[in-house]
């Protein structure tokens, strides 16, 4: 599979701060790629360089097979970007914001009307199309930010913490839309997020710490490497579980013990079958991976 984005030995300094430090990674076409790290890890700086808003100090950035330093206009048409802070005009209506954005890509008249209808149906914003952005809620504004990023039908959508602070309904809609676009159009999605459950479904994850890659791999591989499994007992008594010689924690109406891996859980089942009448074995969470790798908690919290 070809790469949608290829970063090689990328560097960016701000004075004495080495914000991005010899960074290298690839994003496959059509993939859901998660780029994780606490604030200040270098995520947004990397996105700013990929988008051409920030000049790199050294290294290379290739987008859809094009060197961004030599093909900036073509790269911009390939990318759709949702930044942390909206770049829409607060005084203009939803409709006028999208119309002016589309015109930058030569999308006018009937072509704009068709694209507007597609996006308003997809993101469900037609009922407030005439309102100025300043009168919308945070969730409504975020829908329009995404529509703006999709207006020119990009191949790659970059989302910089798109759901931070949003209500659950809007978060659900956004992920429903992204899933649909990936399935129907093979859209490549590049995500930064504080919500670890959003990264749990990614095809590939890179965890950044102080401008460097601290860990990378599929969510399952990362969980297997950096976390153990959890056994949750729903009917066993704490005194009975003491025979396992493992730390026991209470969770609501259940008791939980951690084991190194699934094989260890299997050995416990075979040696103490009477305890395992009502139980569940689950993998560690991406929160646990993030903490194990960086020694820090993701600011947004959440688990999968």
Tab-separated table of C-alpha atoms in Angstrom:
chain	number	residue	atom	x	y	z
A	1	UNK	CA	0.000	0.000	0.000
A	2	UNK	CA	1.286	3.462	-0.877
A	3	UNK	CA	1.873	6.072	1.790
A	4	UNK	CA	-0.492	9.015	2.175
A	5	UNK	CA	2.044	10.841	4.377
A	6	UNK	CA	5.744	10.160	4.796
A	7	UNK	CA	7.845	12.057	7.341
A	8	UNK	CA	11.598	11.617	7.430
A	9	UNK	CA	14.028	13.086	10.011
A	10	UNK	CA	11.792	16.092	10.655
A	11	UNK	CA	13.058	18.807	13.007
A	12	UNK	CA	11.701	22.078	14.376
A	13	UNK	CA	13.200	24.353	17.018
A	14	UNK	CA	11.687	27.297	18.852
A	15	UNK	CA	14.706	28.909	20.435
A	16	UNK	CA	16.161	26.399	22.868
A	17	UNK	CA	13.117	24.129	22.589
A	18	UNK	CA	13.458	21.183	20.190
A	19	UNK	CA	9.701	20.799	19.540
A	20	UNK	CA	10.047	18.091	16.874
A	21	UNK	CA	13.180	15.979	17.172
A	22	UNK	CA	14.315	13.841	14.206
A	23	UNK	CA	10.781	12.544	13.671
A	24	UNK	CA	10.099	9.787	11.115
A	25	UNK	CA	6.850	7.897	10.413
A	26	UNK	CA	4.480	6.954	7.592
A	27	UNK	CA	0.703	6.964	7.207
A	28	UNK	CA	-0.755	4.420	4.794
A	29	UNK	CA	-3.413	5.467	2.288
A	30	UNK	CA	-6.916	4.858	3.593
A	31	UNK	CA	-5.660	4.248	7.139
A	32	UNK	CA	-6.926	5.615	10.425
A	33	UNK	CA	-3.738	6.925	12.037
A	34	UNK	CA	-3.635	8.189	15.638
A	35	UNK	CA	-0.925	10.633	16.743
A	36	UNK	CA	-0.865	10.845	20.534
A	37	UNK	CA	0.960	12.905	23.145
A	38	UNK	CA	0.380	15.368	25.959
A	39	UNK	CA	0.250	19.108	25.262
A	40	UNK	CA	3.684	20.243	24.142
A	41	UNK	CA	4.712	16.844	22.793
A	42	UNK	CA	5.003	18.202	19.237
A	43	UNK	CA	1.745	17.005	17.669
A	44	UNK	CA	0.347	20.346	16.549
A	45	UNK	CA	3.772	21.571	15.446
A	46	UNK	CA	4.052	18.521	13.184
A	47	UNK	CA	0.601	19.163	11.727
A	48	UNK	CA	1.464	22.811	11.103
A	49	UNK	CA	4.508	21.686	9.105
A	50	UNK	CA	2.555	19.052	7.148
A	51	UNK	CA	-0.013	21.706	6.236
A	52	UNK	CA	2.656	24.222	5.224
A	53	UNK	CA	1.670	26.738	7.892
A	54	UNK	CA	5.019	26.301	9.596
A	55	UNK	CA	8.428	25.938	7.964
A	56	UNK	CA	10.489	22.913	8.948
A	57	UNK	CA	14.098	23.339	10.031
A	58	UNK	CA	15.200	20.107	8.362
A	59	UNK	CA	13.901	16.764	7.165
A	60	UNK	CA	11.336	15.892	4.510
A	61	UNK	CA	7.536	15.793	4.287
A	62	UNK	CA	5.821	13.887	1.494
A	63	UNK	CA	2.044	13.997	1.048
A	64	UNK	CA	0.324	11.745	-1.503
A	65	UNK	CA	3.684	11.129	-3.161
A	66	UNK	CA	4.550	14.848	-3.381
A	67	UNK	CA	7.364	16.700	-1.626
A	68	UNK	CA	5.559	19.530	0.170
A	69	UNK	CA	8.503	21.891	-0.277
A	70	UNK	CA	8.147	21.609	-4.072
A	71	UNK	CA	4.402	21.026	-4.534
A	72	UNK	CA	2.729	23.105	-1.834
A	73	UNK	CA	-0.363	24.067	-3.890
A	74	UNK	CA	-1.086	20.484	-4.952
A	75	UNK	CA	-0.538	19.256	-1.372
A	76	UNK	CA	-3.002	21.824	-0.023
A	77	UNK	CA	-5.676	20.462	-2.347
A	78	UNK	CA	-4.984	16.939	-1.134
A	79	UNK	CA	-5.359	17.872	2.543
A	80	UNK	CA	-8.366	18.810	4.608
A	81	UNK	CA	-7.442	20.077	8.075
A	82	UNK	CA	-9.505	20.665	11.200
A	83	UNK	CA	-7.373	22.724	13.567
A	84	UNK	CA	-7.864	22.929	17.336
A	85	UNK	CA	-9.121	26.493	16.950
A	86	UNK	CA	-11.668	27.289	14.280
A	87	UNK	CA	-10.455	29.258	11.252
A	88	UNK	CA	-13.981	30.193	10.178
A	89	UNK	CA	-15.286	33.786	10.086
A	90	UNK	CA	-17.479	34.260	13.165
A	91	UNK	CA	-19.438	37.109	11.554
A	92	UNK	CA	-20.452	35.136	8.456
A	93	UNK	CA	-23.268	32.591	8.256
A	94	UNK	CA	-22.598	28.873	7.955
A	95	UNK	CA	-23.602	28.976	4.290
A	96	UNK	CA	-21.414	31.990	3.453
A	97	UNK	CA	-18.434	30.540	5.299
A	98	UNK	CA	-18.613	27.356	3.267
A	99	UNK	CA	-19.314	29.190	0.010
A	100	UNK	CA	-16.269	31.445	0.433
A	101	UNK	CA	-14.090	28.461	1.356
A	102	UNK	CA	-15.296	26.468	-1.663
A	103	UNK	CA	-14.566	29.401	-3.984
A	104	UNK	CA	-10.877	29.187	-3.014
A	105	UNK	CA	-10.862	25.777	-4.705
A	106	UNK	CA	-12.844	26.936	-7.726
A	107	UNK	CA	-16.033	25.267	-6.482
A	108	UNK	CA	-18.895	27.629	-7.349
A	109	UNK	CA	-22.432	27.648	-8.708
A	110	UNK	CA	-24.035	24.238	-9.217
A	111	UNK	CA	-20.880	22.424	-8.083
A	112	UNK	CA	-20.966	24.233	-4.743
A	113	UNK	CA	-24.701	23.668	-4.319
A	114	UNK	CA	-24.188	19.943	-4.842
A	115	UNK	CA	-21.263	19.736	-2.420
A	116	UNK	CA	-23.062	21.849	0.173
A	117	UNK	CA	-26.105	19.563	0.016
A	118	UNK	CA	-23.896	16.493	0.473
A	119	UNK	CA	-22.123	17.904	3.521
A	120	UNK	CA	-25.216	19.383	5.180
A	121	UNK	CA	-26.888	15.987	4.897
A	122	UNK	CA	-23.810	14.189	6.183
A	123	UNK	CA	-23.203	16.505	9.150
A	124	UNK	CA	-26.806	17.598	9.747
A	125	UNK	CA	-26.391	21.373	9.843
A	126	UNK	CA	-28.858	22.683	7.230
A	127	UNK	CA	-31.334	23.892	9.878
A	128	UNK	CA	-28.860	26.547	11.063
A	129	UNK	CA	-27.211	27.339	7.722
A	130	UNK	CA	-28.232	31.017	7.831
A	131	UNK	CA	-26.965	31.656	11.351
A	132	UNK	CA	-23.647	33.445	11.903
A	133	UNK	CA	-20.906	31.268	13.386
A	134	UNK	CA	-20.868	33.444	16.514
A	135	UNK	CA	-24.385	32.238	17.384
A	136	UNK	CA	-23.604	28.511	17.216
A	137	UNK	CA	-22.782	26.093	20.022
A	138	UNK	CA	-19.364	24.462	20.229
A	139	UNK	CA	-20.666	21.230	18.738
A	140	UNK	CA	-22.379	23.042	15.863
A	141	UNK	CA	-19.227	25.017	15.083
A	142	UNK	CA	-17.176	21.841	15.015
A	143	UNK	CA	-19.503	20.321	12.429
A	144	UNK	CA	-18.919	23.344	10.206
A	145	UNK	CA	-15.159	23.153	10.784
A	146	UNK	CA	-15.271	19.593	9.470
A	147	UNK	CA	-17.490	20.576	6.543
A	148	UNK	CA	-14.979	23.320	5.666
A	149	UNK	CA	-12.156	20.777	5.715
A	150	UNK	CA	-14.135	18.400	3.475
A	151	UNK	CA	-15.525	20.986	1.050
A	152	UNK	CA	-12.956	20.215	-1.683
A	153	UNK	CA	-13.202	16.421	-1.234
A	154	UNK	CA	-9.640	15.888	0.072
A	155	UNK	CA	-7.827	12.561	0.062
A	156	UNK	CA	-6.413	13.093	3.571
A	157	UNK	CA	-8.251	14.561	6.558
A	158	UNK	CA	-6.142	15.803	9.467
A	159	UNK	CA	-8.004	16.339	12.734
A	160	UNK	CA	-6.198	18.109	15.576
A	161	UNK	CA	-8.130	17.172	18.734
A	162	UNK	CA	-11.489	17.567	16.951
A	163	UNK	CA	-13.773	16.362	19.759
A	164	UNK	CA	-12.243	18.055	22.814
A	165	UNK	CA	-15.014	19.571	24.913
A	166	UNK	CA	-17.838	18.382	22.671
A	167	UNK	CA	-21.089	16.817	23.830
A	168	UNK	CA	-21.414	13.017	23.400
A	169	UNK	CA	-24.003	13.344	20.625
A	170	UNK	CA	-21.712	15.491	18.463
A	171	UNK	CA	-18.710	13.273	19.166
A	172	UNK	CA	-20.742	10.239	18.081
A	173	UNK	CA	-21.894	11.981	14.894
A	174	UNK	CA	-18.368	13.018	13.968
A	175	UNK	CA	-17.059	9.462	14.306
A	176	UNK	CA	-20.036	8.087	12.427
A	177	UNK	CA	-19.288	10.485	9.553
A	178	UNK	CA	-15.572	9.678	9.524
A	179	UNK	CA	-16.262	5.932	9.503
A	180	UNK	CA	-18.647	6.358	6.574
A	181	UNK	CA	-16.155	8.441	4.588
A	182	UNK	CA	-13.359	5.957	5.193
A	183	UNK	CA	-15.531	3.059	4.055
A	184	UNK	CA	-16.981	4.744	0.975
A	185	UNK	CA	-14.129	6.969	-0.194
A	186	UNK	CA	-11.024	5.380	1.381
A	187	UNK	CA	-10.352	8.689	3.117
A	188	UNK	CA	-7.103	8.729	5.104
A	189	UNK	CA	-7.709	10.045	8.633
A	190	UNK	CA	-4.841	11.495	10.700
A	191	UNK	CA	-5.991	12.153	14.257
A	192	UNK	CA	-4.541	13.766	17.339
A	193	UNK	CA	-6.633	13.330	20.455
A	194	UNK	CA	-6.606	13.288	24.251
A	195	UNK	CA	-9.414	10.722	24.274
A	196	UNK	CA	-7.746	7.346	24.311
A	197	UNK	CA	-10.886	5.444	23.326
A	198	UNK	CA	-10.785	7.290	19.987
A	199	UNK	CA	-7.274	5.956	19.351
A	200	UNK	CA	-8.219	2.393	20.354
A	201	UNK	CA	-9.823	1.776	16.928
A	202	UNK	CA	-6.923	3.175	14.899
A	203	UNK	CA	-5.028	1.079	12.360
A	204	UNK	CA	-1.742	2.446	13.678
A	205	UNK	CA	-0.702	4.605	16.630
A	206	UNK	CA	2.336	6.792	17.225
A	207	UNK	CA	2.903	8.106	20.745
A	208	UNK	CA	4.993	11.250	20.851
A	209	UNK	CA	6.894	12.498	23.893
A	210	UNK	CA	9.073	15.626	23.871
A	211	UNK	CA	9.131	15.692	20.084
A	212	UNK	CA	10.274	12.078	19.715
A	213	UNK	CA	8.451	8.805	19.095
A	214	UNK	CA	8.148	6.984	22.416
A	215	UNK	CA	6.210	4.008	21.008
A	216	UNK	CA	4.348	2.987	17.875
A	217	UNK	CA	2.317	0.061	16.563
A	218	UNK	CA	-1.220	-1.211	16.293
A	219	UNK	CA	-3.397	-0.728	19.408
A	220	UNK	CA	-3.381	-4.480	20.041
A	221	UNK	CA	0.406	-4.720	19.758
A	222	UNK	CA	0.862	-1.761	22.093
A	223	UNK	CA	-1.540	-3.227	24.637
A	224	UNK	CA	0.207	-6.586	24.553
A	225	UNK	CA	3.624	-4.971	24.975
A	226	UNK	CA	2.890	-2.301	27.581
A	227	UNK	CA	-0.105	-3.568	29.565
A	228	UNK	CA	-1.453	-6.809	30.975
A	229	UNK	CA	-4.929	-8.317	31.025
A	230	UNK	CA	-7.623	-7.795	33.610
A	231	UNK	CA	-9.863	-10.514	35.038
A	232	UNK	CA	-13.137	-9.192	36.420
A	233	UNK	CA	-15.035	-11.512	38.785
A	234	UNK	CA	-18.740	-10.838	39.175
A	235	UNK	CA	-19.728	-13.516	41.705
A	236	UNK	CA	-16.563	-14.543	43.602
A	237	UNK	CA	-15.906	-13.414	47.186
A	238	UNK	CA	-12.705	-11.526	47.990
A	239	UNK	CA	-11.631	-14.157	50.555
A	240	UNK	CA	-11.951	-16.868	47.896
A	241	UNK	CA	-9.801	-14.937	45.426
A	242	UNK	CA	-6.976	-14.636	47.951
A	243	UNK	CA	-5.825	-18.093	46.813
A	244	UNK	CA	-4.678	-16.477	43.553
A	245	UNK	CA	-2.027	-14.468	45.448
A	246	UNK	CA	-2.682	-11.408	43.291
A	247	UNK	CA	-3.644	-7.823	44.247
A	248	UNK	CA	-7.428	-7.418	44.217
A	249	UNK	CA	-9.262	-4.178	43.439
A	250	UNK	CA	-12.977	-3.484	43.796
A	251	UNK	CA	-14.912	-2.031	40.863
A	252	UNK	CA	-18.591	-1.324	41.540
A	253	UNK	CA	-20.144	-4.777	42.094
A	254	UNK	CA	-17.125	-6.721	40.881
A	255	UNK	CA	-13.588	-7.656	41.883
A	256	UNK	CA	-10.647	-7.241	39.521
A	257	UNK	CA	-7.165	-8.747	39.350
A	258	UNK	CA	-4.450	-8.001	36.798
A	259	UNK	CA	-2.337	-10.631	35.065
A	260	UNK	CA	0.634	-10.282	32.697
A	261	UNK	CA	-1.146	-11.731	29.674
A	262	UNK	CA	-3.929	-14.007	28.450
A	263	UNK	CA	-1.767	-17.088	28.906
A	264	UNK	CA	-1.443	-16.290	32.621
A	265	UNK	CA	-5.219	-15.900	32.862
A	266	UNK	CA	-5.661	-19.293	31.201
A	267	UNK	CA	-3.347	-20.937	33.729
A	268	UNK	CA	-5.405	-19.484	36.589
A	269	UNK	CA	-8.627	-20.791	35.067
A	270	UNK	CA	-7.188	-24.288	34.738
A	271	UNK	CA	-5.779	-24.337	38.278
A	272	UNK	CA	-8.792	-22.744	40.028
A	273	UNK	CA	-11.839	-23.589	37.896
A	274	UNK	CA	-14.333	-23.182	40.761
A	275	UNK	CA	-13.596	-19.432	40.946
A	276	UNK	CA	-14.344	-18.833	37.287
A	277	UNK	CA	-18.132	-19.110	37.127
A	278	UNK	CA	-18.976	-15.509	36.188
A	279	UNK	CA	-15.994	-13.537	34.912
A	280	UNK	CA	-14.565	-11.503	32.060
A	281	UNK	CA	-11.045	-11.129	30.681
A	282	UNK	CA	-10.178	-7.800	29.037
A	283	UNK	CA	-7.060	-6.308	27.525
A	284	UNK	CA	-5.385	-3.309	29.095
A	285	UNK	CA	-6.578	0.087	27.883
A	286	UNK	CA	-4.864	2.654	25.705
A	287	UNK	CA	-4.748	4.902	28.777
A	288	UNK	CA	-2.551	2.252	30.409
A	289	UNK	CA	-0.325	2.104	27.333
A	290	UNK	CA	0.062	5.883	27.270
A	291	UNK	CA	0.942	6.025	30.963
A	292	UNK	CA	3.414	3.146	30.677
A	293	UNK	CA	5.154	4.726	27.682
A	294	UNK	CA	5.261	8.388	28.736
A	295	UNK	CA	4.815	8.263	32.508
A	296	UNK	CA	2.029	10.811	32.022
A	297	UNK	CA	-1.762	10.735	31.907
A	298	UNK	CA	-3.489	11.932	28.722
A	299	UNK	CA	-5.073	15.304	29.538
A	300	UNK	CA	-8.488	14.360	28.200
A	301	UNK	CA	-8.710	11.058	30.081
A	302	UNK	CA	-11.137	8.433	28.845
A	303	UNK	CA	-10.758	4.751	28.199
A	304	UNK	CA	-11.865	2.310	25.580
